[in-house]
mmCIF file of C-alpha atoms in Angstrom:
data_model
loop_
_atom_site.group_PDB
_atom_site.id
_atom_site.type_symbol
_atom_site.label_atom_id
_atom_site.label_comp_id
_atom_site.label_asym_id
_atom_site.label_seq_id
_atom_site.Cartn_x
_atom_site.Cartn_y
_atom_site.Cartn_z
ATOM 1 C CA MET A 1 -6.762 -24.089 -64.472
ATOM 2 C CA SER A 2 -10.103 -25.266 -65.909
ATOM 3 C CA VAL A 3 -10.793 -28.757 -66.539
ATOM 4 C CA ALA A 4 -10.510 -28.266 -70.298
ATOM 5 C CA SER A 5 -7.288 -26.254 -70.138
ATOM 6 C CA PHE A 6 -5.873 -28.869 -67.665
ATOM 7 C CA ALA A 7 -6.627 -31.693 -70.049
ATOM 8 C CA ALA A 8 -5.068 -29.798 -72.943
ATOM 9 C CA ALA A 9 -1.892 -29.110 -70.857
ATOM 10 C CA LEU A 10 -1.410 -32.707 -69.832
ATOM 11 C CA PRO A 11 1.558 -34.369 -71.587
ATOM 12 C CA ARG A 12 0.249 -37.257 -73.645
ATOM 13 C CA ALA A 13 3.064 -39.635 -72.528
ATOM 14 C CA LEU A 14 5.636 -39.895 -69.626
ATOM 15 C CA ILE A 15 8.900 -41.570 -70.668
ATOM 16 C CA PHE A 16 11.017 -43.002 -67.770
ATOM 17 C CA ASP A 17 14.561 -44.005 -67.601
ATOM 18 C CA VAL A 18 14.954 -47.020 -65.268
ATOM 19 C CA ASP A 19 18.420 -47.300 -63.364
ATOM 20 C CA GLY A 20 18.571 -44.425 -60.963
ATOM 21 C CA THR A 21 15.179 -42.950 -62.112
ATOM 22 C CA LEU A 22 12.497 -45.554 -61.321
ATOM 23 C CA ALA A 23 14.646 -47.122 -58.595
ATOM 24 C CA ASP A 24 18.183 -46.550 -57.164
ATOM 25 C CA THR A 25 19.460 -49.772 -58.697
ATOM 26 C CA GLU A 26 23.177 -49.040 -59.055
ATOM 27 C CA GLU A 27 24.344 -50.578 -55.777
ATOM 28 C CA ALA A 28 22.646 -53.788 -56.784
ATOM 29 C CA HIS A 29 24.346 -53.649 -60.227
ATOM 30 C CA ARG A 30 27.687 -53.096 -58.529
ATOM 31 C CA LEU A 31 27.361 -56.074 -56.259
ATOM 32 C CA ALA A 32 26.294 -58.180 -59.125
ATOM 33 C CA PHE A 33 29.268 -57.046 -61.213
ATOM 34 C CA ASN A 34 31.649 -57.770 -58.409
ATOM 35 C CA ALA A 35 30.153 -61.231 -57.780
ATOM 36 C CA THR A 36 30.457 -62.115 -61.433
ATOM 37 C CA PHE A 37 34.077 -61.097 -61.510
ATOM 38 C CA GLU A 38 34.814 -63.292 -58.546
ATOM 39 C CA ARG A 39 32.979 -66.248 -60.031
ATOM 40 C CA HIS A 40 35.111 -65.898 -63.131
ATOM 41 C CA GLY A 41 38.377 -65.472 -61.551
ATOM 42 C CA LEU A 42 38.910 -61.878 -62.292
ATOM 43 C CA ASP A 43 40.528 -59.741 -59.702
ATOM 44 C CA TRP A 44 38.315 -56.689 -60.419
ATOM 45 C CA ARG A 45 36.584 -55.200 -57.375
ATOM 46 C CA TRP A 46 34.636 -52.015 -58.052
ATOM 47 C CA SER A 47 34.218 -49.713 -55.112
ATOM 48 C CA ARG A 48 31.225 -47.417 -54.791
ATOM 49 C CA GLU A 49 33.401 -44.400 -55.708
ATOM 50 C CA GLN A 50 34.968 -46.116 -58.600
ATOM 51 C CA TYR A 51 31.721 -47.479 -59.817
ATOM 52 C CA ARG A 52 30.193 -44.024 -59.740
ATOM 53 C CA GLY A 53 32.956 -42.890 -62.208
ATOM 54 C CA LEU A 54 32.364 -45.860 -64.467
ATOM 55 C CA LEU A 55 28.711 -44.943 -64.794
ATOM 56 C CA LYS A 56 29.712 -42.273 -67.078
ATOM 57 C CA THR A 57 29.943 -45.037 -69.696
ATOM 58 C CA SER A 58 26.244 -46.249 -70.483
ATOM 59 C CA GLY A 59 25.570 -50.066 -70.942
ATOM 60 C CA GLY A 60 27.018 -52.853 -68.779
ATOM 61 C CA LYS A 61 29.047 -54.452 -71.538
ATOM 62 C CA GLU A 62 30.412 -51.186 -72.674
ATOM 63 C CA ARG A 63 31.250 -50.230 -69.093
ATOM 64 C CA MET A 64 33.274 -53.437 -68.688
ATOM 65 C CA ALA A 65 35.028 -52.842 -72.065
ATOM 66 C CA ALA A 66 35.851 -49.263 -71.034
ATOM 67 C CA TYR A 67 37.270 -50.511 -67.657
ATOM 68 C CA ALA A 68 39.413 -53.114 -69.466
ATOM 69 C CA ASP A 69 40.806 -50.561 -71.650
ATOM 70 C CA THR A 70 42.247 -48.670 -68.618
ATOM 71 C CA LEU A 71 44.237 -51.634 -67.410
ATOM 72 C CA GLY A 72 47.124 -51.517 -69.913
ATOM 73 C CA LEU A 73 46.742 -55.179 -70.824
ATOM 74 C CA PRO A 74 48.868 -56.731 -73.711
ATOM 75 C CA ALA A 75 46.859 -56.824 -76.999
ATOM 76 C CA ARG A 76 46.276 -60.615 -76.981
ATOM 77 C CA GLU A 77 44.968 -60.467 -73.342
ATOM 78 C CA ARG A 78 42.749 -57.574 -74.183
ATOM 79 C CA GLU A 79 41.270 -59.270 -77.138
ATOM 80 C CA ARG A 80 40.555 -62.452 -75.139
ATOM 81 C CA LEU A 81 38.870 -60.431 -72.382
ATOM 82 C CA GLN A 82 36.626 -58.717 -75.081
ATOM 83 C CA TYR A 83 35.461 -62.117 -76.084
ATOM 84 C CA ARG A 84 34.585 -62.841 -72.505
ATOM 85 C CA ILE A 85 32.631 -59.743 -71.839
ATOM 86 C CA PRO A 86 29.177 -61.041 -73.260
ATOM 87 C CA VAL A 87 29.503 -64.062 -71.056
ATOM 88 C CA LEU A 88 30.317 -62.008 -68.010
ATOM 89 C CA HIS A 89 27.368 -59.626 -68.742
ATOM 90 C CA ALA A 90 24.845 -62.443 -69.060
ATOM 91 C CA ASP A 91 25.953 -63.905 -65.655
ATOM 92 C CA LYS A 92 25.934 -60.417 -64.140
ATOM 93 C CA THR A 93 22.347 -59.952 -65.524
ATOM 94 C CA ARG A 94 21.192 -63.221 -64.009
ATOM 95 C CA LEU A 95 22.666 -62.415 -60.533
ATOM 96 C CA TYR A 96 21.153 -58.896 -60.584
ATOM 97 C CA GLY A 97 17.727 -60.320 -61.497
ATOM 98 C CA ASP A 98 17.963 -62.876 -58.693
ATOM 99 C CA ALA A 99 18.688 -60.114 -56.275
ATOM 100 C CA VAL A 100 15.939 -57.856 -57.598
ATOM 101 C CA ARG A 101 13.337 -60.683 -57.479
ATOM 102 C CA ALA A 102 14.386 -61.333 -54.000
ATOM 103 C CA GLY A 103 13.197 -57.838 -53.060
ATOM 104 C CA ALA A 104 16.521 -55.982 -52.960
ATOM 105 C CA LEU A 105 14.953 -52.850 -54.572
ATOM 106 C CA ARG A 106 12.133 -50.359 -54.016
ATOM 107 C CA LEU A 107 10.847 -47.714 -56.397
ATOM 108 C CA ARG A 108 12.095 -44.246 -55.575
ATOM 109 C CA PRO A 109 9.766 -41.873 -53.675
ATOM 110 C CA GLY A 110 6.803 -40.647 -55.682
ATOM 111 C CA ILE A 111 7.284 -42.998 -58.701
ATOM 112 C CA GLU A 112 4.407 -45.380 -58.070
ATOM 113 C CA ARG A 113 2.041 -42.562 -57.151
ATOM 114 C CA LEU A 114 2.858 -40.578 -60.283
ATOM 115 C CA LEU A 115 2.457 -43.650 -62.516
ATOM 116 C CA GLN A 116 -0.993 -44.274 -61.096
ATOM 117 C CA GLU A 117 -1.882 -40.542 -61.471
ATOM 118 C CA ALA A 118 -0.824 -40.583 -65.122
ATOM 119 C CA ARG A 119 -2.591 -43.943 -65.848
ATOM 120 C CA SER A 120 -5.844 -42.483 -64.243
ATOM 121 C CA ALA A 121 -5.597 -39.405 -66.318
ATOM 122 C CA GLY A 122 -5.127 -41.412 -69.530
ATOM 123 C CA CYS A 123 -1.546 -40.480 -69.904
ATOM 124 C CA ARG A 124 0.633 -43.043 -71.779
ATOM 125 C CA LEU A 125 3.521 -44.559 -70.060
ATOM 126 C CA ALA A 126 6.800 -45.757 -71.693
ATOM 127 C CA ILE A 127 10.371 -46.636 -70.795
ATOM 128 C CA ALA A 128 13.597 -45.558 -72.495
ATOM 129 C CA THR A 129 16.620 -47.144 -70.954
ATOM 130 C CA THR A 130 20.075 -48.594 -71.829
ATOM 131 C CA THR A 131 19.679 -51.557 -69.552
ATOM 132 C CA THR A 132 18.366 -55.039 -70.723
ATOM 133 C CA ARG A 133 14.724 -55.912 -70.895
ATOM 134 C CA ALA A 134 15.337 -58.761 -68.354
ATOM 135 C CA ASN A 135 16.502 -56.188 -65.868
ATOM 136 C CA VAL A 136 13.497 -53.892 -66.457
ATOM 137 C CA GLU A 137 10.944 -56.802 -66.139
ATOM 138 C CA ALA A 138 12.646 -58.009 -62.933
ATOM 139 C CA LEU A 139 12.430 -54.570 -61.318
ATOM 140 C CA LEU A 140 8.828 -53.938 -62.311
ATOM 141 C CA THR A 141 7.536 -57.381 -61.299
ATOM 142 C CA SER A 142 9.270 -57.235 -57.940
ATOM 143 C CA THR A 143 8.127 -53.628 -57.139
ATOM 144 C CA LEU A 144 4.721 -53.348 -58.788
ATOM 145 C CA GLY A 145 3.576 -56.966 -58.698
ATOM 146 C CA ARG A 146 0.428 -57.470 -60.682
ATOM 147 C CA ASP A 147 0.238 -53.804 -61.351
ATOM 148 C CA ALA A 148 3.345 -54.060 -63.582
ATOM 149 C CA ASP A 149 1.547 -56.050 -66.202
ATOM 150 C CA GLY A 150 0.571 -53.692 -69.010
ATOM 151 C CA LEU A 151 1.384 -50.543 -67.090
ATOM 152 C CA PHE A 152 3.951 -49.382 -69.610
ATOM 153 C CA GLU A 153 2.626 -49.338 -73.117
ATOM 154 C CA LEU A 154 6.178 -49.522 -74.491
ATOM 155 C CA MET A 155 9.569 -50.394 -73.286
ATOM 156 C CA GLY A 156 12.722 -49.185 -75.273
ATOM 157 C CA CYS A 157 15.671 -51.111 -73.906
ATOM 158 C CA ALA A 158 19.367 -51.578 -74.734
ATOM 159 C CA ALA A 159 18.698 -54.005 -77.632
ATOM 160 C CA ASP A 160 16.462 -51.448 -79.336
ATOM 161 C CA ALA A 161 19.183 -48.841 -80.085
ATOM 162 C CA GLN A 162 22.528 -49.145 -81.738
ATOM 163 C CA ARG A 163 23.934 -46.172 -79.825
ATOM 164 C CA LEU A 164 23.300 -46.013 -76.141
ATOM 165 C CA LYS A 165 22.877 -42.775 -74.032
ATOM 166 C CA PRO A 166 23.779 -39.880 -74.285
ATOM 167 C CA SER A 167 22.745 -40.485 -77.928
ATOM 168 C CA PRO A 168 19.104 -39.652 -78.150
ATOM 169 C CA GLU A 169 18.329 -42.837 -80.278
ATOM 170 C CA ILE A 170 16.511 -44.725 -77.610
ATOM 171 C CA TYR A 171 14.121 -41.782 -77.002
ATOM 172 C CA GLN A 172 13.697 -41.221 -80.762
ATOM 173 C CA TRP A 173 12.761 -45.006 -81.038
ATOM 174 C CA VAL A 174 10.127 -44.660 -78.300
ATOM 175 C CA LEU A 175 8.571 -41.518 -79.810
ATOM 176 C CA GLN A 176 8.481 -42.993 -83.191
ATOM 177 C CA ARG A 177 6.469 -45.990 -81.890
ATOM 178 C CA LEU A 178 4.265 -43.998 -79.724
ATOM 179 C CA GLN A 179 3.642 -41.768 -82.784
ATOM 180 C CA LEU A 180 4.117 -38.685 -80.743
ATOM 181 C CA PRO A 181 6.129 -35.523 -81.246
ATOM 182 C CA PRO A 182 8.607 -34.580 -78.526
ATOM 183 C CA ALA A 183 6.463 -31.654 -77.332
ATOM 184 C CA ASP A 184 3.667 -34.106 -76.279
ATOM 185 C CA ALA A 185 5.938 -36.064 -73.833
ATOM 186 C CA VAL A 186 8.007 -35.568 -70.778
ATOM 187 C CA ALA A 187 11.145 -37.483 -69.880
ATOM 188 C CA PHE A 188 12.348 -38.550 -66.482
ATOM 189 C CA GLU A 189 15.989 -38.958 -65.874
ATOM 190 C CA ASP A 190 18.705 -39.052 -63.165
ATOM 191 C CA SER A 191 22.065 -38.437 -64.948
ATOM 192 C CA ALA A 192 23.819 -36.154 -67.279
ATOM 193 C CA ASN A 193 23.994 -38.854 -70.001
ATOM 194 C CA GLY A 194 20.291 -39.419 -69.790
ATOM 195 C CA LEU A 195 19.535 -35.728 -69.809
ATOM 196 C CA ARG A 196 21.589 -35.168 -72.856
ATOM 197 C CA ALA A 197 19.811 -38.165 -74.589
ATOM 198 C CA ALA A 198 16.321 -36.751 -73.642
ATOM 199 C CA HIS A 199 17.247 -33.157 -74.699
ATOM 200 C CA GLY A 200 18.834 -34.566 -77.954
ATOM 201 C CA ALA A 201 15.367 -35.893 -78.683
ATOM 202 C CA GLY A 202 13.664 -32.651 -77.997
ATOM 203 C CA LEU A 203 12.054 -33.755 -74.679
ATOM 204 C CA TRP A 204 11.109 -31.596 -71.740
ATOM 205 C CA THR A 205 12.961 -33.341 -68.871
ATOM 206 C CA VAL A 206 12.572 -33.898 -65.067
ATOM 207 C CA ALA A 207 15.954 -34.822 -63.356
ATOM 208 C CA THR A 208 16.020 -36.603 -59.994
ATOM 209 C CA PRO A 209 19.720 -37.491 -59.244
ATOM 210 C CA THR A 210 20.965 -40.112 -56.765
ATOM 211 C CA TYR A 211 24.376 -40.628 -54.993
ATOM 212 C CA TRP A 212 25.691 -41.973 -58.208
ATOM 213 C CA SER A 213 24.777 -38.917 -60.344
ATOM 214 C CA GLU A 214 24.726 -36.056 -57.841
ATOM 215 C CA HIS A 215 27.894 -34.630 -59.177
ATOM 216 C CA ASP A 216 26.489 -34.514 -62.780
ATOM 217 C CA ASP A 217 25.738 -31.260 -64.286
ATOM 218 C CA LEU A 218 21.990 -31.308 -64.551
ATOM 219 C CA GLY A 219 21.442 -27.655 -64.662
ATOM 220 C CA ALA A 220 19.818 -27.793 -68.198
ATOM 221 C CA ALA A 221 16.909 -29.864 -66.916
ATOM 222 C CA GLU A 222 13.549 -28.062 -67.171
ATOM 223 C CA LEU A 223 12.851 -29.288 -63.609
ATOM 224 C CA GLN A 224 15.298 -30.817 -61.134
ATOM 225 C CA LEU A 225 14.160 -32.352 -57.835
ATOM 226 C CA PRO A 226 15.700 -34.715 -55.284
ATOM 227 C CA ASN A 227 12.956 -37.129 -55.953
ATOM 228 C CA LEU A 228 9.247 -36.876 -56.845
ATOM 229 C CA GLY A 229 8.194 -36.690 -53.283
ATOM 230 C CA ASP A 230 5.121 -38.169 -51.618
ATOM 231 C CA PRO A 231 2.435 -36.981 -49.142
ATOM 232 C CA ALA A 232 3.966 -39.121 -46.443
ATOM 233 C CA ALA A 233 7.509 -37.892 -47.341
ATOM 234 C CA PRO A 234 7.238 -34.385 -48.693
ATOM 235 C CA LEU A 235 10.316 -32.699 -50.217
ATOM 236 C CA ASP A 236 12.283 -30.363 -48.093
ATOM 237 C CA GLY A 237 11.549 -26.797 -48.867
ATOM 238 C CA GLU A 238 8.434 -27.610 -50.839
ATOM 239 C CA PRO A 239 6.023 -26.081 -51.744
ATOM 240 C CA GLY A 240 7.930 -22.901 -52.265
ATOM 241 C CA ALA A 241 11.523 -23.615 -53.473
ATOM 242 C CA VAL A 242 10.546 -25.187 -56.920
ATOM 243 C CA LEU A 243 6.936 -26.522 -56.579
ATOM 244 C CA HIS A 244 3.922 -24.415 -55.891
ATOM 245 C CA ARG A 245 1.175 -26.711 -54.858
ATOM 246 C CA HIS A 246 2.447 -29.486 -52.735
ATOM 247 C CA GLY A 247 5.690 -31.006 -51.299
ATOM 248 C CA TRP A 248 5.605 -33.508 -54.107
ATOM 249 C CA LEU A 249 5.291 -33.419 -57.867
ATOM 250 C CA THR A 250 1.785 -34.120 -59.143
ATOM 251 C CA LEU A 251 0.753 -34.731 -62.675
ATOM 252 C CA ALA A 252 -1.281 -31.540 -62.523
ATOM 253 C CA GLU A 253 1.677 -29.437 -61.475
ATOM 254 C CA LEU A 254 3.933 -31.068 -64.007
ATOM 255 C CA ALA A 255 1.556 -30.101 -66.653
ATOM 256 C CA GLU A 256 1.418 -26.351 -65.322
ATOM 257 C CA LEU A 257 5.243 -26.263 -65.183
ATOM 258 C CA LYS A 258 5.558 -27.563 -68.645
ATOM 259 C CA ALA A 259 3.119 -25.140 -70.070
ATOM 260 C CA ALA A 260 4.713 -22.238 -68.394
ATOM 261 C CA ALA A 261 8.178 -23.186 -70.007
ATOM 262 C CA PRO A 262 7.324 -25.417 -72.931
ATOM 263 C CA ARG A 263 10.561 -25.474 -74.954
ATOM 264 C CA PRO A 264 13.511 -27.765 -73.699
ATOM 265 C CA ARG A 265 16.920 -26.557 -73.910
ATOM 266 C CA LEU A 266 18.467 -29.021 -76.275
ATOM 267 C CA ALA A 267 21.850 -30.462 -75.474
ATOM 268 C CA ALA A 268 24.425 -31.578 -78.143
ATOM 269 C CA ASN A 269 23.761 -35.122 -79.287
ATOM 270 C CA GLY A 270 26.192 -37.632 -77.888
#
């Protein structure tokens, strides 16, 4: 690929989900939920397997509400609990942020490398997530330090969309503010809800599942990898199984793969 054709093939923006995509955050979220329940005198204790199922509901407040609906509580108790959920969620967010700032999380393999490749190539970076802005900022600051400041041009978070994933609304919000058509961007996701949201917005999508989403149906993703890989930790079977150049996804190969199969397979909006 010539320099000119490479530049033309490069996506103009990379748009990243956060939880599960930038970092495997869900265990830290689960522990923060359970600590919050204990502090507030609730006998809820979410196991790893139980929480994996609960993740089918996007958004922490929505997740708690959906769980409460399964408990068969009397109407008055259910209504009282619904009023408590914003307070519970605020406390959970604080506990999660404290854990992240203390160094509880790392970025997933290849994330920092690809971010820097994209930045060096003039590719715009954005976030489209259903988590709170405070959670995103805590993660970026703790993992990227000074490099986090200004790295992402735009952050679309839970407060920026009325409907959470699998609705495409947060991706549409980001694309509108970037003033880009979907064909000029690539989304990075880890879950079926995220993939449906990205496809609903018309985005070519890379899926990198974790334990929490490994049973999700991600077959419609244009590219699926265990993670993005790194020179020090190449992906098993690569190059050869999916990638052709290296054992890790580079911006150059991403551009080539997207150019070879440019049309996303759109999922139904959620």
